[in-house]
Amino acid sequence: MKRDFLHVSDLSKEEIHETLDLAAEVKARFKSRETYQPFAGQTMAMIFAKPSARTRISFETGFHRLGGHAIYLSPDDISIGKREAVKDIARVISRYNDLIMARLFKHGHILEMAQYADVPVINGLTDYNHPCQILADLFTIQEHKKRLNDLKIVYVGDGNNIVHSWLHLARRLPLHFVCACPEGYLPDEETVTATRAAGISRIEISHDPTAAVKGADIVYTDVWAPMGQKHEAAERAARFADFQVNSQLMAAAGDQARFMHCLPAERDVETTDAVMESETSIVFDQAENRMHAQNAIMLMVTGARTS
Ligand code: CP
Ligand code: NVA
């Protein structure tokens, strides 16, 4: 049976820890410029229906450094669901390539792609979730906090795909996860309910960011208007005005708090230039770790682990 990585919860708790260990190992190899090429002779198709900087660069660079060749397919190359059916392109790509990484709009499309592809499929973001991001975030938190137990993660902003991935992680690792968002911008109710029902983590939804961030290990935010909904930016800016992560909010969190953002950030919108540039900000370590965590994920799903 081939493995896919479509949700953080596709991995067991043990596999999450294994992936983090592997990420640390491949990061050390990368930093020492060691030649390590378990994907020599292999190719990966990278399908992008939405824009990307980090995801494209980190996957393409990472797969190349691991010996493989990654092919970038822009939104116009395939036109998933318009020019070509998902189940057709999934089978075609499987005849050429060893691995698929896809960033799509509809979550149903990545599920269908995984169903029809004969090779592993990695989710590089859908409207529903962003699992590679959250594993990289976890790796970054482990590096900075030197622990994964007793973490209070407070996400401030839109109850979006990033939040759904945190909730999937909370089904595997015990977290105190708080989503502080305006009314009307809540995370998916079914996802919240299923995460609470898993009984592993404490999940809170708040509409008071100042109270929510108190004692947080991590204060996390993301854009107020996601890709595909930028036309709502002005309306959302008004609704989210009290949810900006600024210096006052970071002060309310306490000295232990670190600031995270999946990027790209709109400075002086969901967060401020001062917070982005502050000592508490770990956003660039977070961005770097996308590559190391994803290298580990690719090694995990293909079974090409390190020796
Ligand atoms: N965080 C993230 O996925 O960035 P990109 O949209 O630039 O890939
Ligand atoms: N929530 C954002 C994440 C970007 C990496 C979006 O979907 O646009």
Coordinates of C-alpha atoms and ligand atoms in Angstrom, one line a residue:
M1 CA 0.0 0.0 0.0
K2 CA 1.4 3.4 -1.0
R3 CA 1.5 6.2 1.7
D4 CA 0.1 9.7 1.1
F5 CA 0.4 12.7 3.3
L6 CA -2.8 14.6 3.1
H7 CA -3.5 15.5 6.7
V8 CA -1.2 15.7 9.8
S9 CA -3.4 13.0 11.3
D10 CA -2.4 10.6 8.5
L11 CA 0.6 10.0 10.7
S12 CA 0.4 8.3 14.1
K13 CA 1.9 9.9 17.1
E14 CA 5.0 7.7 16.8
E15 CA 5.4 8.5 13.1
I16 CA 5.1 12.3 13.9
H17 CA 8.0 11.9 16.3
E18 CA 9.9 9.8 13.8
T19 CA 9.4 12.4 11.1
L20 CA 10.7 15.1 13.5
D21 CA 13.8 13.0 14.2
L22 CA 14.3 12.5 10.5
A23 CA 13.9 16.2 9.8
A24 CA 16.6 16.9 12.4
E25 CA 18.9 14.3 10.7
V26 CA 18.3 15.6 7.2
K27 CA 18.8 19.2 8.4
A28 CA 22.1 18.3 9.9
R29 CA 23.2 16.6 6.6
F30 CA 22.0 19.7 4.7
K31 CA 23.9 22.1 6.9
S32 CA 27.1 20.1 6.6
R33 CA 26.7 20.1 2.8
E34 CA 26.8 16.3 2.9
T35 CA 25.9 14.6 -0.4
Y36 CA 22.9 12.5 0.5
Q37 CA 20.8 11.4 -2.5
P38 CA 18.2 8.7 -1.7
F39 CA 16.0 10.1 -4.5
A40 CA 18.7 9.7 -7.2
G41 CA 17.1 9.0 -10.6
Q42 CA 13.6 9.9 -9.3
T43 CA 11.2 12.6 -10.4
M44 CA 8.5 14.5 -8.6
A45 CA 5.6 16.4 -10.2
M46 CA 4.7 19.6 -8.3
I47 CA 1.2 20.7 -9.2
F48 CA 0.3 24.3 -8.2
A49 CA -3.3 25.6 -8.7
K50 CA -2.5 28.5 -6.4
P51 CA 0.6 30.8 -6.1
S52 CA 3.5 29.8 -3.8
A53 CA 7.0 30.9 -2.8
R54 CA 8.0 28.7 0.1
T55 CA 6.3 25.6 -0.9
R56 CA 7.6 25.5 -4.4
I57 CA 11.2 26.6 -3.5
S58 CA 11.5 24.3 -0.5
F59 CA 10.1 21.2 -2.2
E60 CA 12.1 21.8 -5.4
T61 CA 15.3 22.6 -3.6
G62 CA 14.8 19.8 -1.1
F63 CA 14.1 17.1 -3.6
H64 CA 17.0 18.2 -5.8
R65 CA 19.4 18.1 -2.8
L66 CA 18.1 14.6 -2.1
G67 CA 19.2 13.6 -5.6
G68 CA 15.9 13.9 -7.4
H69 CA 14.4 16.1 -10.1
A70 CA 11.2 18.1 -9.3
I71 CA 9.0 19.4 -12.1
Y72 CA 7.1 22.6 -11.5
L73 CA 3.6 22.7 -13.0
S74 CA 2.0 26.2 -12.9
P75 CA -1.7 26.8 -12.5
D76 CA -2.0 27.1 -16.3
D77 CA -0.2 23.9 -17.1
I78 CA -2.8 21.4 -15.9
S79 CA -5.9 23.5 -14.9
I80 CA -7.1 20.8 -12.5
G81 CA -10.8 20.2 -12.8
K82 CA -11.1 22.5 -15.8
R83 CA -8.8 21.4 -18.6
E84 CA -8.4 17.9 -17.1
A85 CA -10.2 15.7 -14.6
V86 CA -8.3 15.0 -11.4
K87 CA -8.5 11.3 -11.8
D88 CA -7.1 11.4 -15.3
I89 CA -4.0 13.6 -14.4
A90 CA -3.4 11.5 -11.3
R91 CA -3.0 8.3 -13.4
V92 CA -1.0 10.1 -16.1
I93 CA 1.5 11.5 -13.7
S94 CA 1.8 8.2 -12.0
R95 CA 3.1 6.7 -15.2
Y96 CA 6.0 9.3 -15.4
N97 CA 6.8 10.3 -11.8
D98 CA 7.7 8.7 -8.5
L99 CA 6.0 11.3 -6.3
I100 CA 3.3 14.0 -6.5
M101 CA 3.1 17.2 -4.5
A102 CA 0.0 19.3 -5.1
R103 CA -1.4 22.6 -4.0
L104 CA -5.1 22.7 -4.9
F105 CA -8.2 24.7 -4.1
K106 CA -10.7 21.9 -3.3
H107 CA -9.7 19.5 -0.6
G108 CA -11.8 16.9 -2.4
H109 CA -9.5 17.1 -5.3
I110 CA -6.4 16.1 -3.3
L111 CA -8.3 13.2 -1.9
E112 CA -9.3 12.1 -5.4
M113 CA -5.8 12.6 -6.6
A114 CA -4.5 10.3 -3.9
Q115 CA -7.1 7.8 -4.6
Y116 CA -6.3 7.5 -8.3
A117 CA -2.5 8.0 -8.2
D118 CA -0.2 5.0 -7.9
V119 CA 2.5 7.0 -6.3
P120 CA 2.5 8.9 -3.0
V121 CA 0.7 12.2 -2.9
I122 CA 1.7 15.1 -0.6
N123 CA -0.7 17.9 0.2
G124 CA 1.0 21.3 -0.4
L125 CA -2.1 23.2 0.9
T126 CA -5.8 23.1 0.0
D127 CA -8.6 25.4 1.1
Y128 CA -9.1 23.0 4.0
N129 CA -5.6 22.4 5.4
H130 CA -1.8 22.7 5.1
P131 CA -0.2 19.7 6.8
C132 CA 3.4 20.3 5.6
Q133 CA 3.3 23.7 7.2
I134 CA 2.2 22.4 10.6
L135 CA 4.8 19.6 10.8
A136 CA 7.5 22.2 10.0
D137 CA 6.0 24.5 12.6
L138 CA 6.1 21.7 15.2
F139 CA 9.8 21.0 14.3
T140 CA 10.5 24.7 14.8
I141 CA 8.8 24.8 18.1
Q142 CA 10.7 21.7 19.3
E143 CA 14.0 23.4 18.3
H144 CA 13.1 26.7 20.1
K145 CA 11.3 25.3 23.2
K146 CA 13.2 22.1 23.6
R147 CA 10.0 20.3 24.4
L148 CA 6.7 19.3 22.8
N149 CA 4.8 18.7 26.1
D150 CA 2.6 21.3 27.8
L151 CA 2.5 23.6 24.8
K152 CA -0.1 26.3 24.7
I153 CA -0.5 27.4 21.1
V154 CA -2.7 30.4 20.5
Y155 CA -3.7 31.1 16.9
V156 CA -5.1 34.6 16.4
G157 CA -7.0 35.4 13.2
D158 CA -9.0 33.6 10.6
G159 CA -10.2 30.0 11.4
N160 CA -8.6 28.7 8.2
N161 CA -6.6 25.9 6.7
I162 CA -3.7 26.5 9.1
V163 CA -6.1 26.1 12.0
H164 CA -7.5 22.9 10.6
S165 CA -4.0 21.4 10.4
W166 CA -3.3 22.4 14.0
L167 CA -6.6 20.6 15.0
H168 CA -5.5 17.5 13.1
L169 CA -2.2 17.6 15.0
A170 CA -4.1 17.9 18.2
R171 CA -5.7 14.5 17.6
R172 CA -2.2 13.0 17.8
L173 CA -0.2 15.1 20.3
P174 CA -1.6 16.6 23.5
L175 CA -1.8 20.4 23.0
H176 CA -3.6 23.3 24.6
F177 CA -4.8 24.9 21.3
V178 CA -6.7 28.1 21.3
C179 CA -8.2 29.7 18.1
A180 CA -9.0 33.4 18.8
C181 CA -11.1 34.5 15.8
P182 CA -14.0 36.9 15.1
E183 CA -17.5 35.6 15.1
G184 CA -18.3 34.3 11.6
Y185 CA -14.7 33.2 10.9
L186 CA -14.6 30.1 13.0
P187 CA -12.8 26.9 12.0
D188 CA -14.8 24.1 10.5
E189 CA -17.2 22.8 13.2
E190 CA -16.9 19.1 12.2
T191 CA -13.1 19.4 12.5
V192 CA -13.3 21.0 15.9
T193 CA -15.8 18.4 17.2
A194 CA -13.8 15.5 15.9
T195 CA -10.6 16.9 17.5
R196 CA -12.4 17.4 20.9
A197 CA -13.8 13.9 20.6
A198 CA -10.3 12.4 20.1
G199 CA -9.9 13.4 23.8
I200 CA -6.1 14.1 23.5
S201 CA -5.9 17.9 23.5
R202 CA -7.7 20.9 25.1
I203 CA -9.3 22.9 22.3
E204 CA -10.7 26.4 22.9
I205 CA -12.4 28.9 20.6
S206 CA -12.2 32.5 21.8
H207 CA -13.2 35.9 20.6
D208 CA -10.9 37.7 23.0
P209 CA -7.3 37.7 21.7
T210 CA -5.9 39.5 24.7
A211 CA -7.3 37.0 27.2
A212 CA -6.5 34.0 24.9
V213 CA -2.8 34.7 24.5
K214 CA -2.0 34.9 28.2
G215 CA 0.7 32.3 29.0
A216 CA 1.0 31.2 25.3
D217 CA 4.2 29.4 24.2
I218 CA 3.4 30.3 20.7
V219 CA 1.3 33.2 19.3
Y220 CA 0.6 32.3 15.6
T221 CA -1.2 34.3 12.9
D222 CA -1.8 34.1 9.2
V223 CA -3.3 36.4 6.5
W224 CA -6.9 37.6 7.1
A225 CA -7.9 36.9 3.5
P226 CA -6.6 33.6 2.1
M227 CA -5.6 32.9 -1.5
G228 CA -8.7 32.8 -3.6
Q229 CA -10.5 35.2 -1.2
K230 CA -8.4 38.3 -1.6
H231 CA -11.5 40.2 -2.9
E232 CA -12.8 40.0 0.7
A233 CA -9.7 41.8 2.0
A234 CA -11.4 45.1 2.8
E235 CA -14.4 43.6 4.6
R236 CA -12.2 41.2 6.5
A237 CA -9.8 44.0 7.6
A238 CA -12.7 45.6 9.3
R239 CA -13.9 42.4 11.0
F240 CA -10.4 41.4 12.1
A241 CA -9.3 44.8 13.3
D242 CA -9.1 43.7 17.0
F243 CA -7.2 40.6 16.1
Q244 CA -3.9 42.1 14.9
V245 CA -0.8 40.5 16.5
N246 CA 1.1 43.6 17.6
S247 CA 3.5 44.5 20.4
Q248 CA 0.7 45.0 22.9
L249 CA -0.7 41.5 22.2
M250 CA 2.7 39.9 22.4
A251 CA 3.3 41.7 25.8
A252 CA -0.1 40.3 27.0
A253 CA 1.2 36.8 26.1
G254 CA 4.3 37.1 28.3
D255 CA 8.0 36.8 27.9
Q256 CA 7.9 33.1 27.1
A257 CA 5.8 33.6 24.0
R258 CA 7.3 33.3 20.5
F259 CA 5.7 34.6 17.4
M260 CA 5.0 32.4 14.3
H261 CA 3.5 33.1 10.9
C262 CA 3.3 30.7 8.0
L263 CA 4.1 33.6 5.6
P264 CA 3.5 35.4 3.3
A265 CA 2.7 38.1 5.9
E266 CA 1.0 41.4 5.2
R267 CA 2.9 43.7 7.5
D268 CA 0.8 46.1 9.5
V269 CA -2.3 44.1 8.7
E270 CA -2.6 40.8 10.6
T271 CA 0.7 41.5 12.3
T272 CA 3.1 44.5 12.6
D273 CA 6.5 45.2 11.2
A274 CA 7.7 45.5 14.8
V275 CA 6.5 42.0 15.8
M276 CA 7.9 40.4 12.6
E277 CA 11.3 42.0 13.3
S278 CA 11.3 41.4 17.1
E279 CA 13.4 39.0 19.1
T280 CA 10.3 36.9 19.8
S281 CA 9.7 36.2 16.1
I282 CA 10.8 32.8 14.8
V283 CA 9.2 33.2 11.4
F284 CA 12.4 32.7 9.3
D285 CA 13.5 29.6 11.2
Q286 CA 9.9 28.4 10.6
A287 CA 10.2 29.1 6.9
E288 CA 13.6 27.4 6.6
N289 CA 12.2 24.3 8.4
R290 CA 9.6 23.8 5.7
M291 CA 12.3 22.3 3.6
H292 CA 13.8 20.0 6.3
A293 CA 10.4 18.8 7.5
Q294 CA 9.2 18.2 4.0
N295 CA 12.4 16.3 3.1
A296 CA 11.6 14.0 6.1
I297 CA 7.9 13.7 4.9
M298 CA 9.1 12.6 1.4
L299 CA 11.4 10.1 2.9
M300 CA 8.7 8.8 5.2
V301 CA 5.9 8.4 2.5
T302 CA 8.2 6.8 0.0
G303 CA 9.9 4.5 2.5
A304 CA 13.3 5.8 1.4
R305 CA 14.4 6.5 4.9
T306 CA 17.9 7.3 5.9
S307 CA 20.4 4.6 6.7
Ligands
CP1 N1 3.6 29.2 3.9 C1 3.5 28.9 2.6 O1 2.9 27.8 2.2 O2 4.0 29.8 1.7 P1 3.8 29.8 0.2 O3 2.3 30.1 -0.1 O4 4.7 30.9 -0.3 O5 4.2 28.5 -0.4
NVA2 N1 -4.1 30.6 4.9 C1 -3.2 31.0 3.8 C2 -2.0 30.3 3.9 C3 -0.9 30.6 2.9 C4 0.3 29.8 3.1 C5 -3.9 30.8 2.5 O1 -4.6 29.8 2.3 O2 -3.8 31.7 1.6

